[in-house]
Amino acid sequence: MARVTIAHIAERLGVSKASVSYALNGQPGVSEATRQKVVAMAAELGWHPSFSARALSRSRADAIGMVLRRDPTLLGTEPYYMRLLEGVEDVLSDAGQSLLLRMVGTTPGRDTAVYERWAGEGRVDGVIVLDRAIDDPRPELLTRLGLPFVLHGVLPGNEGGAERIEDQHRDAQLLVTHLFELGHRHIAHVTGPLALAHEVDRRDAVAQECAARGIEVDFAEADYTFDTAHARVAELLGSGIRRPTALVFSNDVMAVAGLRALADADAREISLVSWDDSMLCQFSYPTVTALERYPDRAGRRSAAMLLELLDGRKWSTAAPTPSTLVVRESSRPARP
Amino acid sequence: MARVTIAHIAERLGVSKASVSYALNGQPGVSEATRQKVVAMAAELGWHPSFSARALSRSRADAIGMVLRRDPTLLGTEPYYMRLLEGVEDVLSDAGQSLLLRMVGTTPGRDTAVYERWAGEGRVDGVIVLDRAIDDPRPELLTRLGLPFVLHGVLPGNEGGAERIEDQHRDAQLLVTHLFELGHRHIAHVTGPLALAHEVDRRDAVAQECAARGIEVDFAEADYTFDTAHARVAELLGSGIRRPTALVFSNDVMAVAGLRALADADAREISLVSWDDSMLCQFSYPTVTALERYPDRAGRRSAAMLLELLDGRKWSTAAPTPSTLVVRESSRPARP
DNA sequence: CTGAAAGCGCTTACAG
DNA sequence: CTGAAAGCGCTTACAG
């Protein structure tokens, strides 16, 4: 079980370690004949480059990291993250890179410690940052640490927020248009935490789309959990005056909570749509109209962008995949 | 942004690199006075050990790997895996170990290549193997590769299958007893792939529990997906003769498919329970009675076992957390 | 094209 | 207790 090294290969072939290294890495500096002998011998001996030796000499870890900050319980129930990871992992493994995963819960500052450690130890070459917050301290921290990063869902160079990959506007338009066409003229949007940049974007986009169509809109802030969303809906309905005829939820769990709240309030005639699709939306009763946002493709994009950034290549600006609205039972014509 | 090394610390303090190393690692061989100076200086300079240098000199990657082989689409929808990962990650990060994650889909052999590479490159110190199959080639492969491993859900040294951590018998008993007490005397169990060791265990355990109570039981094999499970239930109902009054499903997705199939066949009076709990069971209509199996704790156990194995420590045989039955609407008294 | 050598940043016997 | 040195397995200028 002793490790096969380039020294062994060099010895067997009677050449220098340098030649072996060049041959194995496809670098110039070896004759084609030598290269072939080396490659054949490496295959025969079952040689693999020692990851740590290579990392040390190249100062490259060949790994990228992701810190998930949400509540672990929620993480398990939101397919969004698994699908995102799947896309990221797919691109990384094709590139021979590893994915380091860390889940830190919601305690503030725990992610910071992870980044500091990763940077200090040289354990990852870069990171993908999720769930960008308003005044997010992470870009500055990562810059200070010298750790390359990509903000998931944001174009590089546009951290200011001018141009977003995840186009909340287009998504808002899909949702609002759908409700408008069903005759809804008064809706409410139950958002996620407004400390998250994309939730603010969504709220603003919904407001704008509604204004453009003469739809009245109310907003309520929740935190992606079932219970909070349930409570918000109960409040919206209980406040009495003028009820919305349709509700928009920023994720699938809250949408399903909305379903329950409507049933509890005997207000099943109210329509409802979700910003995230999942099996929850597919199998709830009634089934929930939702946006398919292709999180795996978004993950692929972020991973590809990070690799390009690490290679110093120019980012290739392929357009993100537009979302699709999956119409199900929960959205119906507004009652006349 | 130049890396701080022990050489810098040694130079600043006028001592040797060796002393610095000993001091930083809590090894004997330095005076207490020197140790304190070193530690203080390391903190001041913001020193972190170079992960790759340490890995190279200790031939230890301080990382463990997991290969997920299921269909990525299913992975996203089964909270089981995220919760499992959460438990694993928690233990690992407390121990300063990293988690390398790889998703390979269901193409046979792709996981093998990953293990070979990880072992060859020395990228991980060990792996946790999930979803053990009948005649699983992985234990042998990993042994040959010299890569330490833990079979998730199996006691070390009992790979033969004598003693399982995930006690399918106790779980089967919970489910069958519940149905028995509701008056069911004829049930059917829609299993996952019988190529998986634990699915065979479940089927056998259910058969045994039913026999002990004079319950008739049929079995149908599916593959954890909605469509297949839906088809199996349709067949079970269509076959005509004697219908079961209750169904057991080996995961949540299939249970929800069963719900739909029952509705489609206008057979809502048939009860149904799921071997896995999830939000799918919580928010379906009707809600589904399910086993809470605490996958995060199982993940913790496996991770802890692997770390102990790597350290050459004796495995501490704390008992696994027993499952709990969460009774919901889908299981009702059998029709007289 | 090829070889001898230094270097990446640690750890760890081995002399003093 | 302390220092000089070799070694982990690569990569990469630098001479021939």
XYZ file of C-alpha atoms (C1' of nucleotides) in Angstrom:
704
model
C 0.000 0.000 0.000
C 3.073 2.247 -0.114
C 2.359 5.341 -2.125
C 3.592 5.443 -5.709
C 5.528 8.660 -6.295
C 7.112 10.299 -9.288
C 10.448 9.293 -7.785
C 9.500 5.650 -8.317
C 8.511 6.297 -11.877
C 11.689 8.250 -12.526
C 13.800 5.472 -11.069
C 12.113 2.709 -13.027
C 12.558 4.655 -16.227
C 15.996 6.004 -15.479
C 14.957 9.608 -16.012
C 14.767 12.577 -13.670
C 11.821 13.486 -11.486
C 11.564 16.733 -13.396
C 10.980 14.950 -16.670
C 8.341 12.798 -15.057
C 6.614 15.840 -13.643
C 6.659 17.640 -16.982
C 5.410 14.577 -18.789
C 2.583 13.982 -16.370
C 1.468 17.580 -16.445
C 1.518 17.920 -20.206
C 4.196 20.599 -19.961
C 6.823 21.181 -22.629
C 10.323 20.060 -21.756
C 10.161 16.343 -22.492
C 10.469 14.414 -25.700
C 7.346 12.760 -26.897
C 8.985 9.378 -26.480
C 9.791 9.981 -22.817
C 6.368 11.392 -22.205
C 4.687 8.284 -23.465
C 6.900 5.992 -21.436
C 6.191 8.043 -18.333
C 2.472 8.117 -18.849
C 2.388 4.372 -19.478
C 4.429 3.654 -16.379
C 2.300 5.953 -14.252
C -0.799 4.109 -15.394
C 0.834 0.754 -14.781
C 1.863 1.637 -11.250
C -1.462 3.269 -10.536
C 0.095 6.604 -9.764
C -2.000 9.538 -8.574
C -0.487 12.894 -7.752
C -0.284 13.437 -4.026
C -2.874 16.028 -3.412
C -1.090 17.610 -0.477
C 2.308 17.721 -2.159
C 0.831 19.345 -5.198
C -1.139 21.752 -3.072
C 1.970 22.706 -1.136
C 4.191 23.295 -4.121
C 1.577 25.075 -6.171
C -0.082 26.798 -3.219
C -3.377 25.709 -4.614
C -5.806 23.587 -2.650
C -7.884 22.545 -5.628
C -10.907 22.914 -3.453
C -13.581 25.502 -3.041
C -15.754 26.031 -0.012
C -19.344 26.801 0.766
C -20.716 27.853 4.123
C -24.426 27.301 4.577
C -25.822 29.628 7.182
C -29.450 28.739 7.394
C -31.121 26.823 10.119
C -30.137 23.156 9.631
C -33.740 22.077 10.071
C -34.812 24.334 7.249
C -31.890 23.271 5.090
C -33.129 19.735 5.175
C -36.540 20.727 3.970
C -35.545 23.157 1.274
C -34.618 21.228 -1.823
C -33.261 24.485 -3.181
C -29.933 24.005 -1.435
C -29.395 20.407 -2.409
C -30.088 21.253 -6.006
C -27.742 24.201 -5.816
C -25.030 22.008 -4.344
C -25.607 19.462 -7.024
C -24.928 22.016 -9.744
C -21.865 23.373 -7.998
C -20.480 19.928 -7.361
C -21.005 18.879 -10.928
C -18.902 21.693 -12.343
C -16.235 21.326 -9.682
C -15.751 17.625 -10.098
C -15.457 17.998 -13.847
C -12.670 20.447 -13.149
C -10.987 18.138 -10.651
C -11.848 20.422 -7.771
C -13.294 19.368 -4.453
C -16.198 20.891 -2.610
C -15.795 21.620 1.086
C -19.091 22.021 2.841
C -19.716 23.672 6.162
C -23.040 24.262 7.903
C -22.967 26.810 10.659
C -26.546 27.565 11.562
C -27.698 31.083 12.093
C -25.454 32.222 14.922
C -23.839 35.422 13.620
C -20.089 35.329 13.149
C -19.664 31.591 12.936
C -19.242 31.764 9.192
C -16.628 34.486 9.591
C -14.468 32.186 11.679
C -14.705 29.508 9.020
C -13.580 31.866 6.284
C -10.677 33.085 8.387
C -9.574 29.591 9.049
C -9.942 28.430 5.472
C -7.936 31.399 4.270
C -5.307 31.018 6.952
C -4.822 27.336 6.347
C -5.010 27.647 2.602
C -7.638 24.980 2.629
C -9.733 26.365 -0.201
C -8.882 28.490 -3.204
C -12.144 30.355 -3.156
C -15.692 30.350 -1.865
C -19.236 30.762 -3.089
C -21.232 33.086 -0.863
C -24.961 32.490 -0.518
C -27.850 34.612 0.682
C -26.296 37.993 0.388
C -27.508 40.340 3.067
C -27.985 44.075 3.009
C -24.654 45.552 4.132
C -23.201 42.098 4.002
C -19.800 42.096 5.742
C -18.563 39.060 3.862
C -17.301 40.643 0.639
C -15.101 42.984 2.622
C -13.918 40.231 4.923
C -13.075 37.918 2.049
C -11.265 40.664 0.209
C -9.218 41.388 3.290
C -8.453 37.684 3.665
C -7.416 37.498 0.043
C -9.903 34.704 -0.520
C -11.490 34.887 -3.990
C -15.254 34.618 -3.945
C -18.379 34.720 -6.016
C -21.628 36.116 -4.651
C -24.200 33.584 -5.743
C -26.745 35.272 -7.922
C -24.774 38.444 -8.500
C -22.651 39.363 -11.486
C -18.991 39.864 -10.602
C -18.048 43.496 -10.608
C -21.627 44.375 -9.825
C -21.666 43.642 -6.146
C -23.236 47.036 -5.781
C -26.368 45.441 -7.053
C -26.893 47.070 -10.431
C -27.096 43.890 -12.434
C -28.244 40.650 -10.925
C -28.003 37.215 -12.394
C -31.048 36.058 -10.584
C -33.395 38.443 -12.164
C -35.980 39.075 -9.497
C -37.744 41.426 -11.831
C -38.406 38.858 -14.470
C -39.568 36.435 -11.805
C -41.841 39.020 -10.217
C -43.275 39.768 -13.621
C -44.082 36.109 -14.221
C -45.891 35.820 -10.914
C -47.730 39.123 -11.005
C -48.773 38.764 -14.640
C -50.177 35.345 -13.892
C -52.266 36.691 -11.037
C -53.298 39.734 -13.022
C -54.545 37.594 -15.869
C -56.602 35.609 -13.404
C -58.285 38.867 -12.448
C -56.571 39.570 -9.160
C -56.352 43.285 -8.335
C -55.336 43.121 -4.721
C -52.557 40.840 -3.563
C -50.138 40.424 -0.670
C -46.535 39.286 -0.673
C -45.158 37.391 2.310
C -41.409 37.913 1.991
C -38.411 36.271 3.612
C -36.169 38.321 5.919
C -35.667 41.787 4.466
C -32.105 41.663 5.711
C -31.440 39.521 2.661
C -30.648 41.498 -0.447
C -32.695 39.362 -2.778
C -35.782 39.646 -0.616
C -35.639 43.402 -0.848
C -35.233 43.032 -4.601
C -38.249 40.810 -4.771
C -40.412 43.121 -2.752
C -39.422 46.096 -4.858
C -39.946 44.169 -8.061
C -43.387 43.015 -6.992
C -44.311 46.541 -5.983
C -43.239 47.853 -9.357
C -45.003 45.179 -11.376
C -48.180 45.725 -9.390
C -48.046 49.475 -9.790
C -47.679 49.033 -13.543
C -50.916 47.064 -13.633
C -52.956 48.920 -11.093
C -52.816 46.101 -8.575
C -52.939 46.941 -4.902
C -50.292 45.168 -2.895
C -49.484 44.624 0.780
C -46.280 43.208 2.215
C -45.556 41.128 5.269
C -42.124 40.023 6.362
C -41.539 36.470 7.546
C -38.477 34.261 7.951
C -39.033 31.312 5.607
C -40.493 29.164 8.367
C -43.901 27.572 8.444
C -45.031 29.018 11.747
C -44.109 32.608 11.045
C -45.684 32.543 7.615
C -48.828 31.009 9.062
C -49.019 33.807 11.606
C -48.483 36.517 8.968
C -51.296 35.173 6.839
C -53.611 34.972 9.823
C -52.806 38.637 10.540
C -53.370 39.654 6.936
C -56.785 38.035 6.943
C -57.698 39.111 10.437
C -56.874 42.776 9.916
C -60.330 42.906 8.499
C -60.699 45.746 6.051
C -59.918 44.612 2.540
C -58.641 41.139 1.962
C -56.207 40.360 -0.821
C -57.513 37.804 -3.307
C -54.106 36.269 -3.891
C -50.889 35.719 -1.942
C -47.278 35.495 -3.062
C -44.780 33.609 -0.854
C -41.022 33.837 -1.082
C -40.497 30.132 -0.587
C -42.274 26.810 -0.731
C -42.469 26.154 3.003
C -44.215 29.457 3.592
C -46.552 28.826 0.675
C -47.641 25.574 2.211
C -48.079 27.343 5.521
C -50.268 29.814 3.666
C -52.363 26.964 2.374
C -52.942 25.815 5.891
C -53.663 29.289 7.178
C -56.227 29.844 4.457
C -57.893 26.545 5.280
C -57.869 27.426 8.976
C -59.481 30.783 8.235
C -61.949 29.137 5.879
C -60.634 31.330 3.083
C -59.788 28.707 0.502
C -61.014 30.945 -2.268
C -57.846 33.021 -1.951
C -55.199 32.123 -4.525
C -51.547 31.585 -3.751
C -48.230 31.246 -5.575
C -44.714 30.336 -4.442
C -41.388 31.817 -5.496
C -39.728 28.393 -5.110
C -40.892 25.123 -6.511
C -40.410 21.783 -4.761
C -42.186 18.545 -4.068
C -43.944 20.404 -1.287
C -45.724 22.447 -3.932
C -46.321 19.398 -6.077
C -47.897 17.277 -3.393
C -49.675 19.737 -1.188
C -53.426 20.032 -1.311
C -54.221 21.909 -3.365
C -51.020 21.760 -5.376
C -49.176 25.080 -5.481
C -48.381 27.222 -8.512
C -44.663 27.959 -8.295
C -41.591 29.300 -10.040
C -39.093 26.742 -11.228
C -35.854 28.669 -10.867
C -33.394 25.938 -11.816
C -31.160 26.260 -8.772
C -28.834 23.584 -10.119
C -28.064 25.712 -13.132
C -27.528 28.728 -10.956
C -25.112 26.623 -8.927
C -23.323 25.615 -12.106
C -22.971 29.247 -13.085
C -21.548 30.301 -9.761
C -19.076 27.438 -9.722
C -17.990 28.136 -13.281
C -17.583 31.825 -12.505
C -15.440 31.079 -9.486
C -13.200 28.728 -11.446
C -12.792 31.320 -14.137
C -11.978 33.913 -11.544
C -9.352 31.616 -10.014
C -7.818 30.955 -13.402
C -7.741 34.637 -14.141
C -9.895 33.983 -17.153
C -12.499 36.414 -18.308
C -15.969 35.584 -17.166
C -18.055 34.319 -20.034
C -21.369 36.058 -19.767
C -23.799 33.362 -20.783
C -27.284 34.410 -19.820
C -28.875 32.709 -16.840
C -31.716 30.312 -17.477
C -35.015 32.155 -17.178
C -37.443 30.843 -14.598
C -40.587 29.029 -15.581
C -43.975 29.320 -13.956
C -45.494 25.966 -13.109
C -49.217 26.550 -12.889
C -51.055 24.279 -10.474
C -54.268 24.303 -8.500
C -53.552 27.019 -5.968
C -53.983 29.900 -8.394
C -57.497 30.375 -9.714
C -59.534 33.209 -11.163
C -60.337 35.923 -8.665
C -63.883 35.809 -7.415
C -65.836 38.384 -9.294
C -1.148 38.981 2.247
C 2.035 36.881 2.410
C 1.475 33.751 4.420
C 2.692 33.727 7.999
C 4.826 30.628 8.600
C 6.488 29.078 11.593
C 9.760 30.302 10.102
C 8.591 33.881 10.619
C 7.627 33.178 14.175
C 10.926 31.426 14.837
C 12.863 34.311 13.400
C 11.011 36.976 15.334
C 11.557 35.055 18.532
C 15.093 33.920 17.810
C 14.271 30.263 18.323
C 14.246 27.281 15.988
C 11.383 26.190 13.801
C 11.285 22.933 15.709
C 10.604 24.685 18.981
C 7.853 26.681 17.374
C 6.298 23.542 15.963
C 6.439 21.740 19.289
C 5.001 24.718 21.095
C 2.150 25.160 18.656
C 1.238 21.497 18.731
C 1.324 21.151 22.474
C 4.138 18.652 22.245
C 6.785 18.223 24.921
C 10.194 19.535 24.085
C 9.843 23.243 24.809
C 10.016 25.192 28.011
C 6.786 26.675 29.207
C 8.247 30.143 28.789
C 9.086 29.590 25.118
C 5.744 27.981 24.500
C 3.899 30.994 25.763
C 5.984 33.398 23.728
C 5.413 31.313 20.633
C 1.686 31.021 21.131
C 1.391 34.741 21.759
C 3.407 35.579 18.674
C 1.401 33.165 16.542
C -1.796 34.826 17.659
C -0.349 38.271 17.056
C 0.740 37.442 13.529
C -2.489 35.609 12.808
C -0.747 32.368 12.058
C -2.659 29.320 10.848
C -0.949 26.045 10.049
C -0.678 25.506 6.316
C -3.109 22.784 5.680
C -1.219 21.300 2.761
C 2.172 21.380 4.466
C 0.765 19.687 7.491
C -1.052 17.160 5.363
C 2.127 16.390 3.452
C 4.352 15.933 6.454
C 1.814 14.026 8.488
C 0.283 12.199 5.525
C -3.093 13.087 6.909
C -5.625 15.066 4.921
C -7.815 15.999 7.881
C -10.781 15.453 5.650
C -13.309 12.730 5.195
C -15.371 12.077 2.111
C -18.917 11.107 1.279
C -20.162 9.976 -2.103
C -23.890 10.332 -2.632
C -25.086 7.932 -5.275
C -28.755 8.627 -5.557
C -30.444 10.451 -8.324
C -29.675 14.162 -7.811
C -33.302 15.055 -8.341
C -34.341 12.741 -5.550
C -31.527 13.962 -3.335
C -32.958 17.410 -3.459
C -36.326 16.238 -2.335
C -35.274 13.853 0.389
C -34.517 15.837 3.489
C -33.023 12.666 4.897
C -29.691 13.321 3.246
C -29.360 16.944 4.230
C -30.092 16.068 7.807
C -27.600 13.261 7.669
C -24.960 15.590 6.258
C -25.722 18.095 8.933
C -24.986 15.574 11.659
C -21.812 14.393 9.989
C -20.593 17.903 9.372
C -21.245 18.935 12.925
C -19.029 16.232 14.375
C -16.320 16.743 11.784
C -16.040 20.460 12.194
C -15.799 20.105 15.956
C -12.859 17.820 15.309
C -11.270 20.217 12.845
C -11.934 17.880 9.947
C -13.377 18.853 6.600
C -16.155 17.189 4.705
C -15.651 16.481 1.019
C -18.896 15.912 -0.799
C -19.354 14.230 -4.126
C -22.600 13.441 -5.941
C -22.329 10.904 -8.684
C -25.843 9.956 -9.653
C -26.789 6.367 -10.193
C -24.420 5.353 -12.979
C -22.668 2.263 -11.635
C -18.943 2.542 -11.101
C -18.737 6.293 -10.877
C -18.396 6.148 -7.139
C -15.633 3.570 -7.459
C -13.565 5.975 -9.518
C -13.993 8.647 -6.877
C -12.783 6.358 -4.117
C -9.792 5.295 -6.162
C -8.874 8.841 -6.815
C -9.365 9.991 -3.257
C -7.223 7.143 -2.019
C -4.573 7.663 -4.690
C -4.317 11.369 -4.074
C -4.536 11.063 -0.323
C -7.311 13.564 -0.394
C -9.357 12.078 2.417
C -8.451 10.011 5.437
C -11.603 7.956 5.338
C -15.126 7.773 3.991
C -18.664 7.166 5.154
C -20.486 4.730 2.897
C -24.232 5.117 2.487
C -26.976 2.849 1.223
C -25.239 -0.428 1.559
C -26.257 -2.865 -1.141
C -26.550 -6.621 -1.085
C -23.109 -7.931 -2.114
C -21.851 -4.387 -1.962
C -18.423 -4.212 -3.649
C -17.398 -1.110 -1.762
C -16.112 -2.593 1.494
C -13.746 -4.815 -0.441
C -12.669 -1.999 -2.737
C -12.006 0.358 0.149
C -10.098 -2.290 2.031
C -7.953 -2.893 -1.016
C -7.382 0.835 -1.387
C -6.426 1.096 2.253
C -9.080 3.740 2.769
C -10.714 3.492 6.199
C -14.486 3.539 6.102
C -17.655 3.277 8.103
C -20.778 1.706 6.677
C -23.519 4.082 7.704
C -26.015 2.256 9.847
C -23.867 -0.799 10.471
C -21.771 -1.592 13.488
C -18.058 -1.885 12.693
C -16.939 -5.472 12.689
C -20.446 -6.543 11.856
C -20.454 -5.814 8.162
C -21.830 -9.295 7.787
C -25.052 -7.855 8.984
C -25.532 -9.516 12.350
C -25.983 -6.360 14.315
C -27.338 -3.208 12.797
C -27.326 0.246 14.256
C -30.396 1.237 12.387
C -32.660 -1.256 13.899
C -35.138 -2.014 11.164
C -36.866 -4.457 13.458
C -37.741 -1.920 16.065
C -38.945 0.424 13.363
C -41.019 -2.268 11.689
C -42.528 -3.089 15.037
C -43.545 0.522 15.618
C -45.270 0.713 12.256
C -46.929 -2.688 12.298
C -48.095 -2.379 15.893
C -49.648 0.961 15.081
C -51.582 -0.494 12.165
C -52.523 -3.591 14.132
C -53.961 -1.519 16.918
C -56.054 0.355 14.382
C -57.533 -2.982 13.387
C -55.670 -3.601 10.150
C -55.233 -7.302 9.348
C -54.117 -7.088 5.770
C -51.407 -4.662 4.697
C -48.932 -4.129 1.875
C -45.384 -2.792 2.010
C -44.020 -0.836 -0.934
C -40.258 -1.157 -0.501
C -37.314 0.625 -2.022
C -34.904 -1.301 -4.255
C -34.271 -4.732 -2.769
C -30.680 -4.439 -3.920
C -30.224 -2.258 -0.849
C -29.420 -4.178 2.287
C -31.638 -2.148 4.546
C -34.647 -2.596 2.299
C -34.327 -6.342 2.542
C -34.051 -5.941 6.300
C -37.183 -3.884 6.383
C -39.161 -6.294 4.290
C -38.070 -9.216 6.445
C -38.794 -7.332 9.621
C -42.254 -6.338 8.439
C -42.976 -9.921 7.408
C -41.940 -11.160 10.820
C -43.915 -8.578 12.760
C -46.991 -9.287 10.675
C -46.669 -13.037 11.101
C -46.452 -12.572 14.852
C -49.793 -10.758 14.824
C -51.656 -12.748 12.235
C -51.558 -9.902 9.713
C -51.519 -10.780 6.039
C -48.886 -8.855 4.122
C -48.001 -8.296 0.466
C -44.830 -6.709 -0.860
C -44.141 -4.598 -3.905
C -40.716 -3.303 -4.886
C -40.295 0.262 -6.068
C -37.338 2.645 -6.365
C -38.121 5.546 -4.050
C -39.600 7.629 -6.863
C -43.090 9.034 -7.067
C -44.024 7.518 -10.408
C -42.943 3.986 -9.656
C -44.621 3.968 -6.282
C -47.795 5.346 -7.822
C -47.763 2.520 -10.373
C -47.159 -0.133 -7.706
C -50.116 1.044 -5.672
C -52.336 1.112 -8.741
C -51.325 -2.484 -9.412
C -51.949 -3.527 -5.834
C -55.441 -2.087 -5.968
C -56.182 -3.222 -9.479
C -55.186 -6.833 -8.925
C -58.664 -7.124 -7.604
C -58.970 -9.990 -5.198
C -58.376 -8.814 -1.644
C -57.298 -5.294 -1.030
C -55.007 -4.390 1.825
C -56.517 -1.909 4.277
C -53.214 -0.185 4.951
C -49.959 0.522 3.106
C -46.403 0.952 4.362
C -43.951 2.951 2.233
C -40.194 2.928 2.584
C -39.841 6.667 2.098
C -41.795 9.877 2.164
C -41.903 10.530 -1.565
C -43.453 7.147 -2.210
C -45.911 7.629 0.632
C -47.126 10.824 -0.954
C -47.363 9.037 -4.286
C -49.471 6.440 -2.488
C -51.760 9.186 -1.267
C -52.286 10.310 -4.820
C -52.771 6.793 -6.119
C -55.390 6.123 -3.465
C -57.207 9.307 -4.364
C -57.010 8.435 -8.060
C -58.469 5.000 -7.361
C -61.088 6.510 -5.089
C -59.754 4.395 -2.249
C -59.149 7.060 0.357
C -60.325 4.762 3.108
C -57.048 2.872 2.896
C -54.527 3.899 5.542
C -50.894 4.625 4.911
C -47.650 5.147 6.824
C -44.150 6.235 5.804
C -40.792 4.927 6.984
C -39.306 8.431 6.627
C -40.682 11.644 7.983
C -40.335 15.003 6.244
C -42.286 18.131 5.474
C -43.838 16.191 2.661
C -45.581 14.048 5.256
C -46.397 17.055 7.372
C -48.014 19.102 4.637
C -49.583 16.547 2.367
C -53.310 16.057 2.369
C -54.063 14.132 4.395
C -50.947 14.448 6.522
C -48.919 11.245 6.690
C -48.108 9.161 9.747
C -44.351 8.612 9.655
C -41.266 7.444 11.504
C -38.932 10.133 12.764
C -35.593 8.366 12.520
C -33.288 11.220 13.534
C -30.955 11.021 10.540
C -28.805 13.808 11.932
C -28.005 11.733 14.985
C -27.250 8.738 12.823
C -24.885 10.970 10.857
C -23.233 12.072 14.060
C -22.700 8.476 15.059
C -21.153 7.497 11.776
C -18.832 10.484 11.772
C -17.792 9.856 15.358
C -17.169 6.204 14.584
C -14.997 7.060 11.625
C -12.935 9.535 13.619
C -12.427 6.964 16.329
C -11.411 4.426 13.748
C -8.881 6.860 12.275
C -7.463 7.612 15.684
C -7.186 3.946 16.460
C -9.473 4.500 19.409
C -11.974 1.954 20.536
C -15.454 2.558 19.302
C -17.707 3.708 22.111
C -20.913 1.793 21.749
C -23.516 4.351 22.710
C -26.915 3.119 21.687
C -28.553 4.717 18.661
C -31.539 6.947 19.218
C -34.755 4.965 18.846
C -37.173 6.142 16.189
C -40.440 7.780 17.080
C -43.769 7.303 15.351
C -45.441 10.572 14.440
C -49.111 9.783 14.100
C -51.011 11.950 11.624
C -54.152 11.744 9.553
C -53.215 9.085 7.027
C -53.550 6.174 9.452
C -57.082 5.531 10.656
C -59.018 2.593 12.049
C -59.599 -0.174 9.526
C -63.090 -0.249 8.154
C -64.976 -2.948 9.952
C 15.602 17.743 -24.277
C 17.476 16.422 -19.630
C 19.263 16.417 -14.791
C 20.525 18.363 -10.261
C 18.673 21.418 -6.953
C 15.893 24.489 -4.402
C 11.571 25.407 -2.508
C 6.514 24.980 -0.763
C 5.640 24.857 5.138
C 5.272 21.819 8.073
C 6.897 17.468 11.400
C 10.111 14.674 13.689
C 13.976 11.947 14.822
C 18.768 13.198 16.014
C 22.601 15.379 18.128
C 24.085 18.801 21.380
C 15.343 22.255 26.556
C 17.170 23.654 21.905
C 19.004 23.764 17.104
C 20.410 21.909 12.574
C 18.718 18.734 9.281
C 16.130 15.490 6.737
C 11.883 14.300 4.827
C 6.807 14.417 3.067
C 5.988 14.485 -2.855
C 5.452 17.491 -5.786
C 6.831 21.931 -9.111
C 9.887 24.920 -11.388
C 13.570 27.912 -12.526
C 18.432 26.944 -13.687
C 22.393 25.002 -15.808
C 24.119 21.681 -19.088
